[in-house]
Tab-separated table of C-alpha atoms in Angstrom:
chain	number	residue	atom	x	y	z
T	3	MET	CA	76.776	227.655	174.095
T	4	THR	CA	73.889	225.208	174.489
T	5	MET	CA	72.679	222.986	171.659
T	6	THR	CA	69.690	220.684	171.557
T	7	GLU	CA	70.906	218.858	168.429
T	8	LEU	CA	74.378	217.674	167.534
T	9	LEU	CA	74.282	217.025	163.792
T	10	VAL	CA	73.141	220.454	162.682
T	11	GLY	CA	74.972	222.953	160.499
T	12	THR	CA	78.162	222.803	158.447
T	13	LEU	CA	81.391	224.091	159.970
T	14	THR	CA	84.096	225.800	157.898
T	15	THR	CA	87.185	226.365	160.015
T	16	PRO	CA	90.927	226.943	159.640
T	17	VAL	CA	92.903	224.034	161.048
T	18	GLY	CA	96.339	225.605	160.662
T	19	ARG	CA	99.361	224.145	158.979
T	20	PRO	CA	100.466	220.516	159.101
T	21	ARG	CA	103.076	219.657	161.714
T	22	TYR	CA	106.763	219.762	160.766
T	23	GLU	CA	106.989	216.126	161.880
T	24	GLY	CA	105.021	215.104	158.775
T	25	ALA	CA	107.537	216.453	156.247
T	26	ASN	CA	109.559	213.252	155.944
T	27	ILE	CA	110.284	213.296	152.189
T	28	ARG	CA	111.325	216.775	150.976
T	29	THR	CA	108.573	219.199	152.131
T	30	TRP	CA	105.582	217.038	151.276
T	31	ILE	CA	103.316	215.888	154.100
T	32	GLY	CA	102.551	212.226	154.750
T	33	PHE	CA	99.038	210.766	154.950
T	34	LYS	CA	99.111	210.499	158.732
T	35	HIS	CA	99.159	214.267	159.133
T	36	PHE	CA	96.290	214.737	156.680
T	37	MET	CA	94.287	212.535	159.054
T	38	TYR	CA	95.450	214.522	162.066
T	39	LEU	CA	94.094	217.711	160.469
T	40	THR	CA	90.674	216.165	159.886
T	41	GLU	CA	90.652	215.010	163.497
T	42	GLU	CA	91.259	218.608	164.579
T	43	ALA	CA	88.365	219.788	162.413
T	44	VAL	CA	85.923	217.337	163.990
T	45	LEU	CA	87.075	218.251	167.488
T	46	GLN	CA	86.360	221.905	166.657
T	47	TYR	CA	82.888	220.964	165.409
T	48	PHE	CA	82.086	219.563	168.856
T	49	ARG	CA	83.640	222.546	170.653
T	50	GLU	CA	81.483	225.001	168.713
T	51	ARG	CA	78.382	223.106	169.830
T	52	GLY	CA	79.314	223.368	173.492
T	53	VAL	CA	80.420	219.749	173.846
T	54	GLY	CA	84.161	219.768	173.245
T	55	ALA	CA	86.200	216.759	174.316
T	56	GLU	CA	87.075	218.328	177.671
T	57	THR	CA	83.454	219.213	178.450
T	58	LEU	CA	82.295	215.724	177.482
T	59	TYR	CA	84.908	214.188	179.771
T	60	HIS	CA	84.427	216.303	182.888
T	61	THR	CA	80.706	217.089	182.641
T	62	TYR	CA	79.230	213.838	181.328
T	63	GLY	CA	81.952	211.214	181.819
T	64	LEU	CA	82.206	210.567	178.071
T	65	GLY	CA	85.223	209.984	175.867
T	66	LEU	CA	85.057	211.388	172.335
T	67	GLU	CA	86.315	208.544	170.149
T	68	ILE	CA	86.946	208.654	166.406
T	69	VAL	CA	85.940	205.102	165.488
T	70	ASP	CA	85.989	205.166	161.685
T	71	HIS	CA	88.054	207.455	159.469
T	72	SER	CA	88.533	207.142	155.718
T	73	VAL	CA	90.319	209.608	153.450
T	74	SER	CA	91.073	210.141	149.781
T	75	LEU	CA	94.025	212.400	148.949
T	76	PRO	CA	93.679	213.937	145.464
T	77	ALA	CA	96.510	216.487	145.840
T	78	THR	CA	99.727	217.022	147.782
T	79	LEU	CA	100.076	219.057	150.967
T	80	GLY	CA	103.181	221.087	151.815
T	81	ILE	CA	104.606	222.109	155.167
T	82	ASP	CA	103.740	225.801	154.674
T	83	ASP	CA	100.213	225.295	153.357
T	84	GLU	CA	97.412	226.852	155.404
T	85	VAL	CA	94.546	224.392	155.577
T	86	THR	CA	90.820	225.046	155.831
T	87	ALA	CA	88.381	222.298	156.737
T	88	VAL	CA	84.695	221.907	155.901
T	89	VAL	CA	82.835	219.565	158.260
T	90	GLU	CA	79.355	218.479	157.228
T	91	PRO	CA	77.236	216.216	159.466
T	92	GLY	CA	75.775	213.137	157.836
T	93	LYS	CA	72.640	211.110	158.426
T	94	PRO	CA	73.141	208.855	161.439
T	95	LYS	CA	72.254	205.168	161.685
T	96	PRO	CA	71.178	203.740	165.038
T	97	GLY	CA	74.120	202.328	166.949
T	98	HIS	CA	76.772	203.636	164.536
T	99	GLY	CA	77.785	206.919	166.167
T	100	ALA	CA	77.790	210.422	164.668
T	101	PRO	CA	78.841	210.611	160.970
T	102	PHE	CA	80.582	213.498	159.216
T	103	LYS	CA	81.864	214.310	155.739
T	104	LEU	CA	85.059	216.327	155.517
T	105	ARG	CA	87.000	218.312	152.981
T	106	LEU	CA	90.402	219.988	153.398
T	107	THR	CA	91.429	222.791	151.049
T	108	VAL	CA	94.421	225.070	150.499
T	109	GLU	CA	94.865	228.243	148.488
T	110	ARG	CA	97.439	227.662	145.764
T	111	ASP	CA	98.289	229.961	142.822
T	112	GLY	CA	95.064	231.897	143.319
T	113	GLU	CA	92.876	228.774	143.340
T	114	THR	CA	91.203	226.706	146.039
T	115	VAL	CA	92.611	223.191	145.860
T	116	THR	CA	90.977	220.215	147.592
T	117	VAL	CA	93.688	218.072	149.186
T	118	LEU	CA	91.419	215.658	151.069
T	119	THR	CA	87.898	214.305	151.040
T	120	GLY	CA	86.833	211.890	153.710
T	121	LYS	CA	84.410	210.551	156.276
T	122	ILE	CA	84.617	210.273	160.044
T	123	ARG	CA	82.352	208.618	162.598
T	124	VAL	CA	82.502	209.581	166.243
T	125	ALA	CA	81.245	207.604	169.231
T	126	LEU	CA	80.876	208.937	172.758
T	127	VAL	CA	82.161	206.178	175.028
T	128	THR	CA	81.172	205.942	178.678
T	129	LEU	CA	84.339	206.227	180.768
T	130	LYS	CA	85.123	203.465	183.246
T	131	ASP	CA	86.735	205.881	185.701
T	132	ALA	CA	84.579	208.926	185.168
T	133	PRO	CA	85.288	212.104	187.173
T	134	ALA	CA	83.206	212.678	190.287
T	135	GLY	CA	79.995	214.683	190.055
T	136	ILE	CA	79.199	214.075	186.401
T	137	GLN	CA	75.808	215.023	184.983
T	138	PRO	CA	73.370	212.799	183.074
T	139	VAL	CA	74.068	212.575	179.337
T	140	PRO	CA	71.843	215.093	177.483
T	141	ALA	CA	69.156	213.654	175.222
T	142	HIS	CA	70.779	215.007	172.050
T	143	LEU	CA	73.978	213.059	172.817
T	144	GLU	CA	72.391	209.777	173.889
T	145	PRO	CA	72.035	208.332	170.333
T	146	TYR	CA	75.815	208.482	169.928
T	147	THR	CA	76.756	207.148	173.374
T	148	VAL	CA	77.962	203.560	173.869
T	149	PRO	CA	79.484	201.678	176.838
T	150	GLU	CA	82.483	200.604	174.722
T	151	VAL	CA	83.642	200.583	171.107
T	152	ALA	CA	82.655	196.922	170.723
T	153	ALA	CA	79.028	197.899	171.421
T	154	LEU	CA	78.750	199.726	168.084
T	155	ALA	CA	76.473	197.987	165.602
T	156	ASP	CA	79.171	197.471	162.953
T	157	ALA	CA	81.443	195.663	165.435
T	158	ALA	CA	78.960	192.822	165.929
T	159	ASP	CA	80.516	190.629	163.210
T	160	HIS	CA	83.893	190.607	164.956
T	161	GLU	CA	83.250	188.533	168.059
T	162	PRO	CA	86.369	187.377	169.993
T	163	ARG	CA	87.424	183.782	169.426
T	164	THR	CA	89.300	181.342	171.618
T	165	VAL	CA	92.911	180.951	170.480
T	166	ALA	CA	95.843	179.444	172.390
T	167	ASP	CA	98.910	181.621	172.760
T	168	SER	CA	100.974	179.075	170.851
T	169	GLU	CA	98.584	179.314	167.883
T	170	LEU	CA	98.657	183.083	167.435
T	171	SER	CA	101.189	183.256	164.630
T	172	ALA	CA	99.546	180.455	162.626
T	173	VAL	CA	96.111	182.031	163.035
T	174	LEU	CA	97.185	185.582	162.144
T	175	THR	CA	99.568	184.713	159.303
T	176	PRO	CA	98.308	181.448	157.788
T	177	ALA	CA	100.360	179.779	155.091
T	178	GLY	CA	99.785	181.310	151.656
T	179	SER	CA	98.276	184.534	153.026
T	180	ASN	CA	101.193	186.903	152.242
T	181	ALA	CA	100.506	188.434	155.684
T	182	PHE	CA	103.159	190.261	157.700
T	183	LEU	CA	102.895	190.324	161.521
T	184	TRP	CA	104.290	192.971	163.848
T	185	SER	CA	103.532	192.679	167.584
T	186	TRP	CA	104.223	195.607	169.908
T	187	ARG	CA	103.391	196.956	173.372
T	188	ILE	CA	100.894	199.844	173.416
T	189	PRO	CA	102.592	202.812	175.147
T	190	TYR	CA	100.687	205.341	177.223
T	191	PHE	CA	101.475	208.141	174.753
T	192	TYR	CA	99.393	206.419	172.066
T	193	CYS	CA	96.410	206.281	174.444
T	194	HIS	CA	93.792	208.562	175.934
T	195	PHE	CA	91.300	208.595	178.813
T	196	SER	CA	94.029	206.883	180.872
T	197	ASP	CA	93.386	203.416	179.500
T	198	ARG	CA	92.942	202.800	175.750
T	199	LEU	CA	94.584	203.193	172.370
T	200	GLN	CA	93.189	206.151	170.479
T	201	HIS	CA	92.497	206.718	166.790
T	202	SER	CA	95.767	208.527	166.081
T	203	GLY	CA	97.672	205.640	167.660
T	204	TYR	CA	96.188	203.298	165.068
T	205	VAL	CA	97.130	205.726	162.281
T	206	ARG	CA	100.715	205.742	163.551
T	207	ALA	CA	100.662	201.939	163.656
T	208	MET	CA	99.430	201.770	160.060
T	209	GLU	CA	102.291	203.982	158.909
T	210	GLU	CA	104.864	201.969	160.852
T	211	VAL	CA	103.676	198.519	159.809
T	212	VAL	CA	103.963	199.563	156.144
T	213	ASP	CA	107.520	200.700	156.808
T	214	ARG	CA	108.391	197.438	158.577
T	215	PHE	CA	106.754	195.321	155.870
T	216	LEU	CA	108.694	197.027	153.078
T	217	GLU	CA	111.980	196.608	154.933
T	218	ASP	CA	111.196	192.945	155.565
T	219	ARG	CA	110.624	192.447	151.819
T	220	GLY	CA	113.902	194.117	150.840
T	221	ILE	CA	112.367	197.308	149.420
T	222	SER	CA	112.631	199.692	152.364
T	223	ILE	CA	111.681	203.347	151.930
T	224	ARG	CA	115.345	204.423	152.020
T	225	THR	CA	116.364	201.720	149.548
T	226	MET	CA	113.818	202.901	146.997
T	227	LEU	CA	114.734	206.558	147.565
T	228	VAL	CA	118.469	206.049	147.167
T	229	GLU	CA	118.492	203.445	144.414
T	230	ARG	CA	115.553	204.607	142.308
T	231	GLY	CA	114.458	208.031	143.485
T	232	TRP	CA	110.991	206.670	144.259
T	233	ILE	CA	108.960	208.626	146.803
T	234	PRO	CA	106.146	206.835	148.702
T	235	VAL	CA	102.639	208.082	147.898
T	236	VAL	CA	99.386	207.222	149.680
T	237	SER	CA	96.147	208.031	147.877
T	238	ARG	CA	93.613	206.399	150.214
T	239	ALA	CA	93.556	205.177	153.792
T	240	ARG	CA	91.023	203.971	156.334
T	241	VAL	CA	91.126	203.030	160.024
T	242	HIS	CA	88.031	201.469	161.595
T	243	MET	CA	87.978	200.617	165.315
T	244	LEU	CA	86.083	197.513	166.433
T	245	ALA	CA	86.956	197.106	170.125
T	246	ASP	CA	89.070	198.703	172.820
T	247	ALA	CA	92.798	197.950	172.983
T	248	LEU	CA	94.231	198.827	176.375
T	249	MET	CA	97.386	200.558	177.506
T	250	GLU	CA	100.388	198.180	177.725
T	251	GLU	CA	98.626	195.307	176.005
T	252	THR	CA	100.438	193.690	173.071
T	253	LEU	CA	98.869	194.707	169.789
T	254	HIS	CA	99.301	192.113	167.057
T	255	THR	CA	99.302	194.084	163.786
T	256	VAL	CA	98.758	192.248	160.490
T	257	PHE	CA	99.505	193.868	157.126
T	258	THR	CA	98.538	192.063	153.920
T	259	VAL	CA	99.023	193.275	150.347
T	260	GLN	CA	95.897	192.363	148.393
T	261	GLU	CA	96.521	193.351	144.775
T	262	ILE	CA	98.531	195.531	142.428
T	263	LEU	CA	96.597	198.042	140.335
T	264	LYS	CA	97.909	198.863	136.850
T	265	ASP	CA	101.476	198.300	138.124
T	266	VAL	CA	101.502	201.719	139.849
T	267	MET	CA	99.584	201.216	143.114
T	268	TYR	CA	98.951	198.415	145.569
T	269	THR	CA	96.126	197.896	148.032
T	270	ALA	CA	96.628	196.353	151.440
T	271	THR	CA	94.631	195.544	154.562
T	272	PHE	CA	95.511	196.452	158.133
T	273	ASP	CA	94.156	194.457	161.075
T	274	THR	CA	94.986	194.600	164.764
T	275	TYR	CA	94.293	192.172	167.597
T	276	VAL	CA	94.891	191.707	171.302
T	277	HIS	CA	95.053	188.314	172.997
T	278	ARG	CA	93.049	188.754	176.181
T	279	ASP	CA	91.980	186.003	178.609
T	280	GLY	CA	92.666	183.327	176.008
T	281	ARG	CA	90.583	185.052	173.328
T	282	LEU	CA	91.691	186.886	170.200
T	283	VAL	CA	89.958	190.273	170.053
T	284	HIS	CA	89.871	192.081	166.694
T	285	THR	CA	90.344	195.721	167.755
T	286	ALA	CA	90.635	197.504	164.390
T	287	THR	CA	90.676	196.996	160.654
T	288	GLY	CA	91.620	199.244	157.783
T	289	SER	CA	93.101	199.605	154.348
T	290	ILE	CA	95.632	201.646	152.426
T	291	MET	CA	96.396	202.331	148.752
T	292	HIS	CA	100.095	202.927	148.254
T	293	GLY	CA	102.474	203.634	145.379
T	294	TYR	CA	105.522	205.698	144.443
T	295	ALA	CA	106.221	208.942	142.603
T	296	VAL	CA	109.388	209.423	140.578
T	297	SER	CA	111.499	212.253	142.021
T	298	ARG	CA	114.229	212.631	139.401
T	299	GLY	CA	114.959	212.252	135.707
T	300	GLU	CA	112.693	212.578	132.696
T	301	LEU	CA	109.753	210.915	134.492
T	302	ALA	CA	109.937	213.132	137.591
T	303	GLY	CA	106.472	213.771	139.008
T	304	SER	CA	104.862	210.712	137.451
T	305	LEU	CA	103.842	207.499	139.180
T	306	ALA	CA	106.557	204.863	139.185
T	307	GLU	CA	105.740	201.639	137.373
T	308	PHE	CA	106.492	198.517	139.379
T	309	ASP	CA	109.017	196.110	137.912
T	310	ASP	CA	109.190	192.346	138.516
T	311	THR	CA	111.375	192.776	141.604
T	312	THR	CA	108.943	195.191	143.231
T	313	ARG	CA	105.888	193.105	142.373
T	314	ALA	CA	107.513	189.950	143.748
T	315	ALA	CA	108.472	191.731	146.979
T	316	LEU	CA	104.977	193.084	147.512
T	317	LEU	CA	103.140	189.857	146.698
T	318	GLY	CA	105.635	187.475	148.269
T	319	ASP	CA	106.109	183.928	147.048
T	320	VAL	CA	102.437	182.992	147.230
T	321	ARG	CA	101.281	184.269	143.823
């Protein structure tokens, strides 16, 4: 199939069922696997226009990169749900990649239920070690092609800054910030194109840093499940890439709770950095809205209301 335009036509496509891996609390699916399903839908959009990820790689030396992904989750998703995706191209801005709107639906009790609405932007990144014999990039793909993630227009405000290794902790978690720092080595199985951390790797990191933060504050997921019957709920999430993070680099991941909303949800920011050649490079930013659902008793199914202990743990000693 040959196309002369990329952002043309809406795609409605089945994306299967969520993976069993995502059913961590009873049979409900966690936010990470919602985002995986939208990723699959966008990949299919490109395949149906003759420029799937494999074709882009081997024919044009391009890496399909999801650089910005935001979702809102208005309903739950179960392990046996069959999911359909609607992918609608948006209006592109110069230097920002290819934008899409997405919706995931399931059939439940004879009705179509929307379980996700979201947006994704895709950039086509020129590979450093491109396969031999590649062809020139077609004109209809050129507007979305960049030499690296940091070349996107919305990454311009995140220039690297000189920071000594000994200053990293003080810079990333300044006094009074309520920030939590987790530093870890990027494994190859979180990467793609043989060299850099991919979108789904950042989504995994967001899920894990929340888990580590809650344990550090004395309100781990298991603690809240066993002692209170509270089930973690995510209603919104976003991951926005700003620069490449490379395989086996140390990714400094900062998680900061911002505010508590009506004592039932909290918002937090997610930022990642690498320290490269004496400079601190901001590789991604994001956000998450998190709360708990009550799983037992008279209030089962409702949102749990935070008490003083929970609020103090989330906000730390700085407020």
